[in-house]
PDB file of C-alpha atoms in Angstrom:
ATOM      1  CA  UNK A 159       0.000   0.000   0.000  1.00 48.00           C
ATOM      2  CA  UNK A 160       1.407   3.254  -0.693  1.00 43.00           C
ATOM      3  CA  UNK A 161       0.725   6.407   1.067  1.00 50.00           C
ATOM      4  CA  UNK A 162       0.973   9.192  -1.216  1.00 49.00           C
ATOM      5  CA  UNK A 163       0.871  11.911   1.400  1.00 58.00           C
ATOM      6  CA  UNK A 164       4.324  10.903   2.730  1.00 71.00           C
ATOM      7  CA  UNK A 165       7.054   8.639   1.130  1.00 88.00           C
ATOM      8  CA  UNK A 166       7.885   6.957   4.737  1.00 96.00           C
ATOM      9  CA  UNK A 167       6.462   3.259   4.233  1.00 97.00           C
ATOM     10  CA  UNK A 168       5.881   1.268   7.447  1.00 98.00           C
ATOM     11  CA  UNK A 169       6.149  -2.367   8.267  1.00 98.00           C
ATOM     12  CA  UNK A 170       5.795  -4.842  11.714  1.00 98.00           C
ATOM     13  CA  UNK A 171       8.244  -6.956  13.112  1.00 98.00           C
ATOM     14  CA  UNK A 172       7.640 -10.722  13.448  1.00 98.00           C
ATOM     15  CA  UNK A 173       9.077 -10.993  16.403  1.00 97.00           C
ATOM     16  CA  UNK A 174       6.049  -9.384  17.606  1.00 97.00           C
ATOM     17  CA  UNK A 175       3.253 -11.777  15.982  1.00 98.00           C
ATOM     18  CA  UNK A 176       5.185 -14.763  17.680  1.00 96.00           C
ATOM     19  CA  UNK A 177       2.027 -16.449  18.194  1.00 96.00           C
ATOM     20  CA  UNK A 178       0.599 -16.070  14.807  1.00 97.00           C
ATOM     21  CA  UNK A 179       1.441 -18.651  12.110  1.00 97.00           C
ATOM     22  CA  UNK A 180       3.306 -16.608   9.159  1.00 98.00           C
ATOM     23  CA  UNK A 181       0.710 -16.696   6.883  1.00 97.00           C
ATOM     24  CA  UNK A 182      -1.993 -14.976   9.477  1.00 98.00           C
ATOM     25  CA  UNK A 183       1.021 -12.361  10.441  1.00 98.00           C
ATOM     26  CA  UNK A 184       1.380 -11.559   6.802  1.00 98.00           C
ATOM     27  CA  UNK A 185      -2.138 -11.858   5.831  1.00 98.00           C
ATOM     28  CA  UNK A 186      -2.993  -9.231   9.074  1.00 98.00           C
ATOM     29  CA  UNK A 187      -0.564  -6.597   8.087  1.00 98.00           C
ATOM     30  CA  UNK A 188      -1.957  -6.252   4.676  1.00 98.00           C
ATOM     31  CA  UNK A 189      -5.066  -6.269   5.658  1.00 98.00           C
ATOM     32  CA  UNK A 190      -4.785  -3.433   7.601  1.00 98.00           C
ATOM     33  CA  UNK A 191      -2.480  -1.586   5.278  1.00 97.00           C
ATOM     34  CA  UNK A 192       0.898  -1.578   6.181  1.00 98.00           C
ATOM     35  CA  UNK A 193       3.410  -1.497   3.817  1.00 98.00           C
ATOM     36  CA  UNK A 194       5.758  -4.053   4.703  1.00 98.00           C
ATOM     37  CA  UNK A 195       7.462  -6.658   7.478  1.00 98.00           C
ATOM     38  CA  UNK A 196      10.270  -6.773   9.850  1.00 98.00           C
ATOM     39  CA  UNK A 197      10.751 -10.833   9.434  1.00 98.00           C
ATOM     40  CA  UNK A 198      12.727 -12.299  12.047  1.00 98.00           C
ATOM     41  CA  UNK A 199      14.224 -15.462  11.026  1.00 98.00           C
ATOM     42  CA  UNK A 200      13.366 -17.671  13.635  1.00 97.00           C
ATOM     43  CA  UNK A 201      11.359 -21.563  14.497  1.00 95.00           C
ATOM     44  CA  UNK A 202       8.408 -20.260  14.394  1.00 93.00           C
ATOM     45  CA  UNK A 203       8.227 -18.338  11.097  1.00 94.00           C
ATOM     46  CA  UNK A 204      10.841 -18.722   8.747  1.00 97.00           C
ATOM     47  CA  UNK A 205      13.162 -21.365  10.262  1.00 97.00           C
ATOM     48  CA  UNK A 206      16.736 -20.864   8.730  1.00 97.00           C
ATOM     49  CA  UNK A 207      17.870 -24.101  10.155  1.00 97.00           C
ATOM     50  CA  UNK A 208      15.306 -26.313   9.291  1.00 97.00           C
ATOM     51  CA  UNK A 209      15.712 -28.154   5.779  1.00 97.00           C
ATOM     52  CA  UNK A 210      14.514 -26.886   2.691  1.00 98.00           C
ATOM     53  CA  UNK A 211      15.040 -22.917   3.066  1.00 98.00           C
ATOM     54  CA  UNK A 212      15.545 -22.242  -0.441  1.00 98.00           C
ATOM     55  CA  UNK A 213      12.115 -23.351  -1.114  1.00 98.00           C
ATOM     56  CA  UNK A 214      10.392 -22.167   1.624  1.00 98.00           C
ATOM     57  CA  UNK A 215      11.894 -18.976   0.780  1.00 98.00           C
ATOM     58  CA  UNK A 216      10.248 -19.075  -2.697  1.00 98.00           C
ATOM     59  CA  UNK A 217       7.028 -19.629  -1.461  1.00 98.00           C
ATOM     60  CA  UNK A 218       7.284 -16.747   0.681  1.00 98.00           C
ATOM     61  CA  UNK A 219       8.512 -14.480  -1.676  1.00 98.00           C
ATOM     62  CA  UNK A 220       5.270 -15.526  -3.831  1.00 98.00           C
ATOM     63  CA  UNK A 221       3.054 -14.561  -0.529  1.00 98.00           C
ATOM     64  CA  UNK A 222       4.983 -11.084  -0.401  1.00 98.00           C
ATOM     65  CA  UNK A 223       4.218 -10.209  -3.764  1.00 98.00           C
ATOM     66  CA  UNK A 224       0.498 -11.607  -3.377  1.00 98.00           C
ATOM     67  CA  UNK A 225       0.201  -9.154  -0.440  1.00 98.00           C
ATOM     68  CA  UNK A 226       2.154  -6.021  -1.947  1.00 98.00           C
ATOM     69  CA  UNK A 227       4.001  -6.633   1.196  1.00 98.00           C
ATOM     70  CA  UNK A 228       8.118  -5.319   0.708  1.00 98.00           C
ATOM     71  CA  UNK A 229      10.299  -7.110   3.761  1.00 98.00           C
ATOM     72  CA  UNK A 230      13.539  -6.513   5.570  1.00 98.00           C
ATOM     73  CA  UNK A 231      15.230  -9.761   7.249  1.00 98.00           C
ATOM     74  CA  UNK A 232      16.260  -9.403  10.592  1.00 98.00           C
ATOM     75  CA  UNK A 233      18.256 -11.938  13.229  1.00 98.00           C
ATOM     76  CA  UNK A 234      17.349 -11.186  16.517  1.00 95.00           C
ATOM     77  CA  UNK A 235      15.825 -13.880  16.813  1.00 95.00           C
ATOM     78  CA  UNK A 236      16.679 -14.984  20.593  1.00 94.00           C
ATOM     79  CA  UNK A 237      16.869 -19.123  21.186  1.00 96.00           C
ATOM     80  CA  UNK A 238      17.331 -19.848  17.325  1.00 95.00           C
ATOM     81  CA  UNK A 239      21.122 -20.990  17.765  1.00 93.00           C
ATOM     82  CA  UNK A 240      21.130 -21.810  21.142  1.00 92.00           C
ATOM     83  CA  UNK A 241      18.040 -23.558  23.264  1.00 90.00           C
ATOM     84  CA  UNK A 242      19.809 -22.664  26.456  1.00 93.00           C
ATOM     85  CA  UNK A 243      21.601 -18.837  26.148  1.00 92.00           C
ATOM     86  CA  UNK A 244      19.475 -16.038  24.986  1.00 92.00           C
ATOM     87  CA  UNK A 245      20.968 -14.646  21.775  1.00 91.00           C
ATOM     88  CA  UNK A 246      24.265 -16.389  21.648  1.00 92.00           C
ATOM     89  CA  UNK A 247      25.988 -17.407  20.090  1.00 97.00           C
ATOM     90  CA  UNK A 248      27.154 -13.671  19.054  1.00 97.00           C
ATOM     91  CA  UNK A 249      30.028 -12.749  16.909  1.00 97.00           C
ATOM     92  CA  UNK A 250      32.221 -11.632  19.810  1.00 98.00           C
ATOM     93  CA  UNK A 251      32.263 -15.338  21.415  1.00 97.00           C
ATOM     94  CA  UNK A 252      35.414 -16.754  22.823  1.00 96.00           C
ATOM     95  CA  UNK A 253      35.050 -19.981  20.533  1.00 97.00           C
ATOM     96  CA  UNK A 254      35.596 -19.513  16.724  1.00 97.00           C
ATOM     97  CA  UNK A 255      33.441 -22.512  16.455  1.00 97.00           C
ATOM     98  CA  UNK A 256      30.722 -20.771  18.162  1.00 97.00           C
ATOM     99  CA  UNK A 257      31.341 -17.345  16.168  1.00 97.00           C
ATOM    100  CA  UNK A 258      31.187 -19.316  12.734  1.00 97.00           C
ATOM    101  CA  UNK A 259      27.654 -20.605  13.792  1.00 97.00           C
ATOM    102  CA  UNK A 260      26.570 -16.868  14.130  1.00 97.00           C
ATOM    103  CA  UNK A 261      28.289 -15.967  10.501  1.00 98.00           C
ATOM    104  CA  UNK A 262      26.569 -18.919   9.159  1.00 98.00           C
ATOM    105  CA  UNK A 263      23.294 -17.421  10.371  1.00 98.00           C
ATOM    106  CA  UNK A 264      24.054 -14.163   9.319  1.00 98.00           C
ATOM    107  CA  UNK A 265      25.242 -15.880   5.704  1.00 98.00           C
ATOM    108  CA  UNK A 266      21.826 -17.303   5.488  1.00 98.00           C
ATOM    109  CA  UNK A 267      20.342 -14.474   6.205  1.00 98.00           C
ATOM    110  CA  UNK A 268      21.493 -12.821   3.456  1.00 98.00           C
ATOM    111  CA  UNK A 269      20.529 -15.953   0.585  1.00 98.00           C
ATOM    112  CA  UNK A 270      17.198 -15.124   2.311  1.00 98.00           C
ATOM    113  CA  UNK A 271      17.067 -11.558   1.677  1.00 98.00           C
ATOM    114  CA  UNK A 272      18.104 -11.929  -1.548  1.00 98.00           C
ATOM    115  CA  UNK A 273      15.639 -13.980  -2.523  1.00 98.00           C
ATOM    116  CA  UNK A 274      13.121 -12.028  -1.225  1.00 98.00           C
ATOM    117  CA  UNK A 275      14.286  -8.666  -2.724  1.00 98.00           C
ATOM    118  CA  UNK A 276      15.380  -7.492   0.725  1.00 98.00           C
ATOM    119  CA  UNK A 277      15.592  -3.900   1.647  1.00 97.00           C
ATOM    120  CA  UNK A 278      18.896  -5.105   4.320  1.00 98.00           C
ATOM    121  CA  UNK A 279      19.726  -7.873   6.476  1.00 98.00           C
ATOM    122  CA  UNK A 280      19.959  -6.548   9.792  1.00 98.00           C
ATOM    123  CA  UNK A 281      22.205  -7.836  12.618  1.00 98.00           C
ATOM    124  CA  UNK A 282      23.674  -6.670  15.964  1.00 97.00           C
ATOM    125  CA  UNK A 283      27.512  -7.534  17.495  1.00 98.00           C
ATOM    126  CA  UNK A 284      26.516  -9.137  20.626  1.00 97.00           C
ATOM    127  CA  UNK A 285      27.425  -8.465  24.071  1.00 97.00           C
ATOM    128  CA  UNK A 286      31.137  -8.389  25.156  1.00 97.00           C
ATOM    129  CA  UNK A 287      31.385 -11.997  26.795  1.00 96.00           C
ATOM    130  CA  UNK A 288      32.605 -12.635  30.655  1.00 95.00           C
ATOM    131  CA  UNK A 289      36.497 -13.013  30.485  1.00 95.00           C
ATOM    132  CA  UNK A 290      37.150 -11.008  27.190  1.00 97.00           C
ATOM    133  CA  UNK A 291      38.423  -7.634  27.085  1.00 97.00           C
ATOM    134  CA  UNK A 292      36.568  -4.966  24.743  1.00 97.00           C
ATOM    135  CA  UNK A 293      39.535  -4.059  22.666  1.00 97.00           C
ATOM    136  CA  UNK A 294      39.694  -8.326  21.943  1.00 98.00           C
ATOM    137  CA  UNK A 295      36.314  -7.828  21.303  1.00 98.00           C
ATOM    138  CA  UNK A 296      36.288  -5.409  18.796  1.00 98.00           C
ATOM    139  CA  UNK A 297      39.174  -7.125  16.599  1.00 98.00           C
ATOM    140  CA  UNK A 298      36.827 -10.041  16.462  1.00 98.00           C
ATOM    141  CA  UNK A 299      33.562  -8.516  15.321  1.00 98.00           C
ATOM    142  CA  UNK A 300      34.942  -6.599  11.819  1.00 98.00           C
ATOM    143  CA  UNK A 301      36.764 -10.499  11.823  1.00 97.00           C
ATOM    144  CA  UNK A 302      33.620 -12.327  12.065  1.00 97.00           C
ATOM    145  CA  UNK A 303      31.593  -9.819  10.001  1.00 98.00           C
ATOM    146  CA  UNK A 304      33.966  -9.538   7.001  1.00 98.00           C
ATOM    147  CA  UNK A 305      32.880 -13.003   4.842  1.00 98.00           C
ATOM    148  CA  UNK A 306      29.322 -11.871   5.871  1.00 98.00           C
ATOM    149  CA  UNK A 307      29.845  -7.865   3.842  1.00 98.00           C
ATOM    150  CA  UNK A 308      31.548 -10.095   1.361  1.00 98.00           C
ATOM    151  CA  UNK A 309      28.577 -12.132   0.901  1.00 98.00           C
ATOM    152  CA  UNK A 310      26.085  -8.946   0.918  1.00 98.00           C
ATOM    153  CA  UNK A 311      28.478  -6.884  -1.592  1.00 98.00           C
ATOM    154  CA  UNK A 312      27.943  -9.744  -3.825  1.00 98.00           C
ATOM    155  CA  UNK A 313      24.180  -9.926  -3.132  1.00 98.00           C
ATOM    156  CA  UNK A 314      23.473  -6.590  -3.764  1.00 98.00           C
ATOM    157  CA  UNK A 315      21.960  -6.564   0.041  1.00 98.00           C
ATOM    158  CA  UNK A 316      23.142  -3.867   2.320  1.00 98.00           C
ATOM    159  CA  UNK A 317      24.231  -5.184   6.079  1.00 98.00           C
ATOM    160  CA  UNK A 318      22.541  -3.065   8.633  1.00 98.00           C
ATOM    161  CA  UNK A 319      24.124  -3.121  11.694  1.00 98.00           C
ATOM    162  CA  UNK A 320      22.263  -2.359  14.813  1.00 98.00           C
ATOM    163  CA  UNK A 321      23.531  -0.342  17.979  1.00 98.00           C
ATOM    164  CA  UNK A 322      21.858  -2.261  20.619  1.00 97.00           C
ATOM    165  CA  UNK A 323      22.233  -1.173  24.416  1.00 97.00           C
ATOM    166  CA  UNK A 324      24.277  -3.399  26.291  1.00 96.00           C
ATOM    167  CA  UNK A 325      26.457  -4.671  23.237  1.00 98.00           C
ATOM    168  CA  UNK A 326      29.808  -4.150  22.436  1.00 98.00           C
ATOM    169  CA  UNK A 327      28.333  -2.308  19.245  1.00 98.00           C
ATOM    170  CA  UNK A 328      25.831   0.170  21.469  1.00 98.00           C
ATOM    171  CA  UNK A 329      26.185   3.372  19.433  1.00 98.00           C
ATOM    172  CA  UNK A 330      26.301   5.684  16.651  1.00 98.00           C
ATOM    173  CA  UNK A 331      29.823   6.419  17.596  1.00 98.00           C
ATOM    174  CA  UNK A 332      29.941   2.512  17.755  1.00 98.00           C
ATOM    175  CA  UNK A 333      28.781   2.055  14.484  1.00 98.00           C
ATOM    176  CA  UNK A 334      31.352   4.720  12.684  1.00 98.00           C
ATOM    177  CA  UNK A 335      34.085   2.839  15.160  1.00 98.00           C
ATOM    178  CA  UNK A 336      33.296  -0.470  13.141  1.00 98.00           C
ATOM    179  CA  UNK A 337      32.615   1.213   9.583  1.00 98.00           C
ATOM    180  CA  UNK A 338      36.295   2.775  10.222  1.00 98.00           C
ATOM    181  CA  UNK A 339      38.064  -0.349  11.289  1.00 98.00           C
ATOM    182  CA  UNK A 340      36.467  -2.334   7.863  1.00 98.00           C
ATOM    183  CA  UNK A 341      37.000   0.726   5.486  1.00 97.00           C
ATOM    184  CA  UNK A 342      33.788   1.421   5.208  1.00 96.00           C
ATOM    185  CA  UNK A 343      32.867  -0.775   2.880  1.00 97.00           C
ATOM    186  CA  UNK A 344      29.784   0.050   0.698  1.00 97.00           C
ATOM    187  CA  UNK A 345      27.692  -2.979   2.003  1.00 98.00           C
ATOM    188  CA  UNK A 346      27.700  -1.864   5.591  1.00 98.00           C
ATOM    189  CA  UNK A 347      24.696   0.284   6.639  1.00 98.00           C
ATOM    190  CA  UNK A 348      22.795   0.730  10.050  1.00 98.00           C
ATOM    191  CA  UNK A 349      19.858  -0.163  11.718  1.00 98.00           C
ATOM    192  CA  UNK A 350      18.642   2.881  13.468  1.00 98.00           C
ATOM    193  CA  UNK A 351      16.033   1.791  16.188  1.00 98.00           C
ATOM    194  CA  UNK A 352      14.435   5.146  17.187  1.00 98.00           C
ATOM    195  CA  UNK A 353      13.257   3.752  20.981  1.00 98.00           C
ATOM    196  CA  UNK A 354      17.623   2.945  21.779  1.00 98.00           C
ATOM    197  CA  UNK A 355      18.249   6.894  20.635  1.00 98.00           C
ATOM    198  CA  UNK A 356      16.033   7.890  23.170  1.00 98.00           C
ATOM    199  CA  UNK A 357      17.497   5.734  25.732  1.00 98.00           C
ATOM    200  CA  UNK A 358      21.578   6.603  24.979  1.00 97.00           C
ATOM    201  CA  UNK A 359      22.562   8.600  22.574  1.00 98.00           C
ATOM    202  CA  UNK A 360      23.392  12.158  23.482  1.00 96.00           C
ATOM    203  CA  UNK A 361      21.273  13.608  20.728  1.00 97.00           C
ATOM    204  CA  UNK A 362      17.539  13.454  20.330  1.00 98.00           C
ATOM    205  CA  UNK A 363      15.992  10.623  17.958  1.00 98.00           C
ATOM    206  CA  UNK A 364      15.043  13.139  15.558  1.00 98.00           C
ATOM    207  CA  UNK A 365      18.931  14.652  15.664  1.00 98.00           C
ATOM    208  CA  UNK A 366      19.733  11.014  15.629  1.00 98.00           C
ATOM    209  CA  UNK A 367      18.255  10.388  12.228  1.00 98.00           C
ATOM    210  CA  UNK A 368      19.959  13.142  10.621  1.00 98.00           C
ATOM    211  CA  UNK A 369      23.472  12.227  11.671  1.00 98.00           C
ATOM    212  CA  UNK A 370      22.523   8.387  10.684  1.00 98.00           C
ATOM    213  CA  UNK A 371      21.608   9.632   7.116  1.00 98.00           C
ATOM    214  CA  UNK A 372      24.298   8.583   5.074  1.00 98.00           C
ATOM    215  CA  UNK A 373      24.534   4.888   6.301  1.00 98.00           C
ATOM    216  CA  UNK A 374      20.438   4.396   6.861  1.00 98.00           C
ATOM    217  CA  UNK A 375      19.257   1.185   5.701  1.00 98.00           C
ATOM    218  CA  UNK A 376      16.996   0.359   8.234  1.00 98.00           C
ATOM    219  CA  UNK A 377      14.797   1.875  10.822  1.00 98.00           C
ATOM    220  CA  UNK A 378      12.940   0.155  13.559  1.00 98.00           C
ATOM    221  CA  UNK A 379      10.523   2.281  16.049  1.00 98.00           C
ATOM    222  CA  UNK A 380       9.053   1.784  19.289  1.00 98.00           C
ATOM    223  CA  UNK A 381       8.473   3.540  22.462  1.00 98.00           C
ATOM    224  CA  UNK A 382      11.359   4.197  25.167  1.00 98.00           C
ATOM    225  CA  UNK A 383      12.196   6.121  28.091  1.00 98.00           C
ATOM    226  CA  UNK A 384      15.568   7.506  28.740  1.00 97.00           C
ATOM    227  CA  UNK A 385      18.288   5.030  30.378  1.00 96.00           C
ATOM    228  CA  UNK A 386      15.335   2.369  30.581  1.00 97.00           C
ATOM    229  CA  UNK A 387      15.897  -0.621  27.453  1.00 96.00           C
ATOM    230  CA  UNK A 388      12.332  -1.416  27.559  1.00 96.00           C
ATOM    231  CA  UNK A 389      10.580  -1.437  24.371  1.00 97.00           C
ATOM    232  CA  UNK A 390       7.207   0.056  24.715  1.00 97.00           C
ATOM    233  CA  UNK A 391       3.810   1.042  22.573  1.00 98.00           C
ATOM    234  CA  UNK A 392       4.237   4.111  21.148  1.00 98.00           C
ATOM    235  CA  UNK A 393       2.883   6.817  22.667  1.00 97.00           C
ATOM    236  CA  UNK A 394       3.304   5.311  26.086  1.00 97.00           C
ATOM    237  CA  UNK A 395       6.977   7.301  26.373  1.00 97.00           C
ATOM    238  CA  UNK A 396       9.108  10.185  26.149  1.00 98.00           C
ATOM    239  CA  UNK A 397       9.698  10.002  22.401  1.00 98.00           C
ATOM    240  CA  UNK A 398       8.421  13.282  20.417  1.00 97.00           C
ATOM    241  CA  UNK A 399       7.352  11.313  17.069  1.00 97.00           C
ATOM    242  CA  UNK A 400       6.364  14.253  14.484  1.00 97.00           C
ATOM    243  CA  UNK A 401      10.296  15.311  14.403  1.00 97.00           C
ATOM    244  CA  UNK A 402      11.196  11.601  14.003  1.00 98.00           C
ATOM    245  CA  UNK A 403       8.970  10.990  11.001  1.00 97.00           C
ATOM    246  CA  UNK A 404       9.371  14.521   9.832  1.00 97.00           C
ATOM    247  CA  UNK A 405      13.268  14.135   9.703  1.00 97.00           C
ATOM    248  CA  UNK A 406      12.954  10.596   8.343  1.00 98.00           C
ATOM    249  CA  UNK A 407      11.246  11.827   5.257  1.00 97.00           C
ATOM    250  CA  UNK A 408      12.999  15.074   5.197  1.00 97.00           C
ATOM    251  CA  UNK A 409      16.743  12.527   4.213  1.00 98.00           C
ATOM    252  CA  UNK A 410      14.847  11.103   1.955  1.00 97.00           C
ATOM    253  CA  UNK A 411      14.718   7.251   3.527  1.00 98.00           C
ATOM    254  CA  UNK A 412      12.657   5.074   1.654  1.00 96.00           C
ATOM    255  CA  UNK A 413      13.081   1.508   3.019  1.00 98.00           C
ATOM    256  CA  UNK A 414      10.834   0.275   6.180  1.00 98.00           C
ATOM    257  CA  UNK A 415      10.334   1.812   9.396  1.00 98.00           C
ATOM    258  CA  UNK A 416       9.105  -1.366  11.131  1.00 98.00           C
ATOM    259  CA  UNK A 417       7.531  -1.383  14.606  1.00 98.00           C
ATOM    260  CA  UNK A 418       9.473  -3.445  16.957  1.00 98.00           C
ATOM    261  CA  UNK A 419       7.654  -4.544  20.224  1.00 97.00           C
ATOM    262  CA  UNK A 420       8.872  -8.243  20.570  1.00 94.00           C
ATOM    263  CA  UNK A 421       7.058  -8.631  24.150  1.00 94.00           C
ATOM    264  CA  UNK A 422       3.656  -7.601  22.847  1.00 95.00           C
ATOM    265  CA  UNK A 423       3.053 -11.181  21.053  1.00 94.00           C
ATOM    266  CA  UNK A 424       0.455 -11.978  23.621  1.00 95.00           C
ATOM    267  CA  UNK A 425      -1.707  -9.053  22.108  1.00 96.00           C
ATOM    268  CA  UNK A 426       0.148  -9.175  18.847  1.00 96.00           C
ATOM    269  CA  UNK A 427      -2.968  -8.213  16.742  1.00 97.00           C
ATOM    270  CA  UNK A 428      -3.836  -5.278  18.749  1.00 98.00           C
ATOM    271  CA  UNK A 429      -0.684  -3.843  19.282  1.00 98.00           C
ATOM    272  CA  UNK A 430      -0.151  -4.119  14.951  1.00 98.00           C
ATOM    273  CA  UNK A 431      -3.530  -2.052  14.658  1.00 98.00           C
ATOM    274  CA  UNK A 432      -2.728   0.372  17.278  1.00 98.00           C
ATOM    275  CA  UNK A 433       1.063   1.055  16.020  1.00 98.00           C
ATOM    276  CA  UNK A 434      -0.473   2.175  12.456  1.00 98.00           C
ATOM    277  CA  UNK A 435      -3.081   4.044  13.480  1.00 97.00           C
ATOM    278  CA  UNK A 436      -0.804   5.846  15.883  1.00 97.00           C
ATOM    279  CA  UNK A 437       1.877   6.680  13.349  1.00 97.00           C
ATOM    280  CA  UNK A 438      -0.375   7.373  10.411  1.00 95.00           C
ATOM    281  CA  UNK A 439      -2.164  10.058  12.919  1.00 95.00           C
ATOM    282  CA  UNK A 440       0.734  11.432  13.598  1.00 95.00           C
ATOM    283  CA  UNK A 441       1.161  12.167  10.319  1.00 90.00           C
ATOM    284  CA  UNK A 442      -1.806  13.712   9.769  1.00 83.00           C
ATOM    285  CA  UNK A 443      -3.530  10.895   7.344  1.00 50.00           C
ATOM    286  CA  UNK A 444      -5.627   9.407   9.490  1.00 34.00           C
ATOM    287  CA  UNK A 445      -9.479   9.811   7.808  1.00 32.00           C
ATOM    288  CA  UNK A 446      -7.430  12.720   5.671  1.00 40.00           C
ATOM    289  CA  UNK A 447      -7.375  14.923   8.548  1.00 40.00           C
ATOM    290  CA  UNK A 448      -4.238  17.126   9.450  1.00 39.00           C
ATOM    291  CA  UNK A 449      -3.310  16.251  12.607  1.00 40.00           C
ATOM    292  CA  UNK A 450       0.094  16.460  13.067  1.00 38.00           C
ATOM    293  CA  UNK A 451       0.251  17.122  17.185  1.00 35.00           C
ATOM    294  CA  UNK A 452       0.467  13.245  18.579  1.00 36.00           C
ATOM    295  CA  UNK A 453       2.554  13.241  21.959  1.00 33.00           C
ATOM    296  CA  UNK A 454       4.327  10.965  24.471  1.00 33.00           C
ATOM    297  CA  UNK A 455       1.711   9.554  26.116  1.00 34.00           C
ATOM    298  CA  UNK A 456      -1.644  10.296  23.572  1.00 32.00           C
ATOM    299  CA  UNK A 457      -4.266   7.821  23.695  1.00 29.00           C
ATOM    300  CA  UNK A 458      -4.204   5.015  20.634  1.00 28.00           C
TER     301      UNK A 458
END
């Protein structure tokens, strides 16, 4: 669906329809109009372990395009490695057998996204682990990350690295650290969530997006309070959302800003309704009204 009063399109992350089969997630978001999906490659939806991913793939790709639905692929998934540790393995991990199983994820990631027509594969660097030192750390995530760019540059799918709190990689500054130490290769792009700006960075989200601008492949939004990492419903924080949006369309991003609010499965379908009819009030095309004024803390 596109929204000719504004050229930001908006999608939903899967992680956040985790009790929905992937054909009902799908099937929901176009329904109500959203433009695209946030999938999360994970057991429930899109295994990437399981045998036969190519085809699987196929046959999603052939739902997409049913649905008009565009899709970014993204690997936060939390137990799909590892039954037992939350995440892990990560890039950063003391065992190189352990890193390669992350790259291999990440490498499958990418087969994925290319044969979905992908706008990025998004992926994160992992928290430093107990008994390694950050500067060991950060020679072994543009290490672990390199065959992965390799594989993207030759896919013609940009890497979007997220700055996640809590992770080696937790910042802008973080990001431009890592683009530095690979020489900034053209593959390499960020995820910008909007909710993490308003917990750490020192500039506001909408500041945020402006500085980000260049390397912007990928945008995920949710609520957030400052120095709390707890994803929330928008409107139900601090965040001032007309200067995000505003400044997202004003640098010209095109790809998906996709709502991320991975605890809210339990109420998955409510929260997707809610989301869009929160952000497309906020920008003023809800009924074709101009209401541009939506707040921290208005009702949706």
């Amino acid at each position: 669906m596109s929204h000719p009063e504004s050229p930001l399109a908006f999608g939903y992350g899967t992680n956040g329809l985790a009790d929905l089969r992937l054909h009902d997630a799908l099937a929901l978001l176009a329904d109500l109009g959203y433009d695209g999906v946030g999938l999360t490659l994970d057991h429930m939806h899109l295994d990437p372990l399981a045998p036969g991913l190519a085809a699987r793939t196929r046959r999603l790709a052939r739902r997409l395009d049913d649905l008009g639905l565009t899709v970014t692929v993204e690997t936060g998934a939390r137990y799909v490695l590892d039954p037992r540790r939350k995440h892990g393995p990560t890039l950063l991990d003391a065992d190189p057998d352990d890193r390669a199983r992350r790259t291999d994820l990440l490498l499958r990631a990418v087969r994925v996204a290319a044969d979905l027509g992908a706008h990025a594969v998004h992926c994160f660097s992992g928290v430093v682990p107990p008994g390694t030192d950050e500067d060991t750390a950060w020679k072994r995530l543009p290490d672990t990350l390199t065959p992965v760019l390799d594989a993207a540059t030759a896919a013609g799918v940009p890497l979007a690295v997220e700055p996640e709190p809590g992770h080696l990689l937790a910042t802008l500054a973080d990001f431009h650290r890592l683009r530095e130490a690979l020489d900034s290769p053209a593959a390499l792009g960020l995820t910008l969530d909007i909710g993490h700006c308003q917990c750490l960075e020192p500039l506001p989200p909408a500041d945020c997006v402006r500085a980000a601008a260049p390397w912007l492949r990928h945008v995920q939004i949710e609520d957030m309070r400052r120095g709390v990492h707890e994803h929330l419903p928008l409107g139900e924080g601090e965040i001032d959302f007309p200067p995000v949006l505003a400044a997202l369309a004003a640098v010209g991003y095109r790809a998906l800003t996709v709502v991320e609010l991975p605890r809210h499965s339990h109420a998955g379908p409510h929260f997707v309704e809610r989301s869009l009819s929160f952000l497309e009030r906020t920008l003023g095309r809800r009924h074709g009204t101009a209401c541009c004024t939506a707040r921290p803390g208005s009702p949706s």
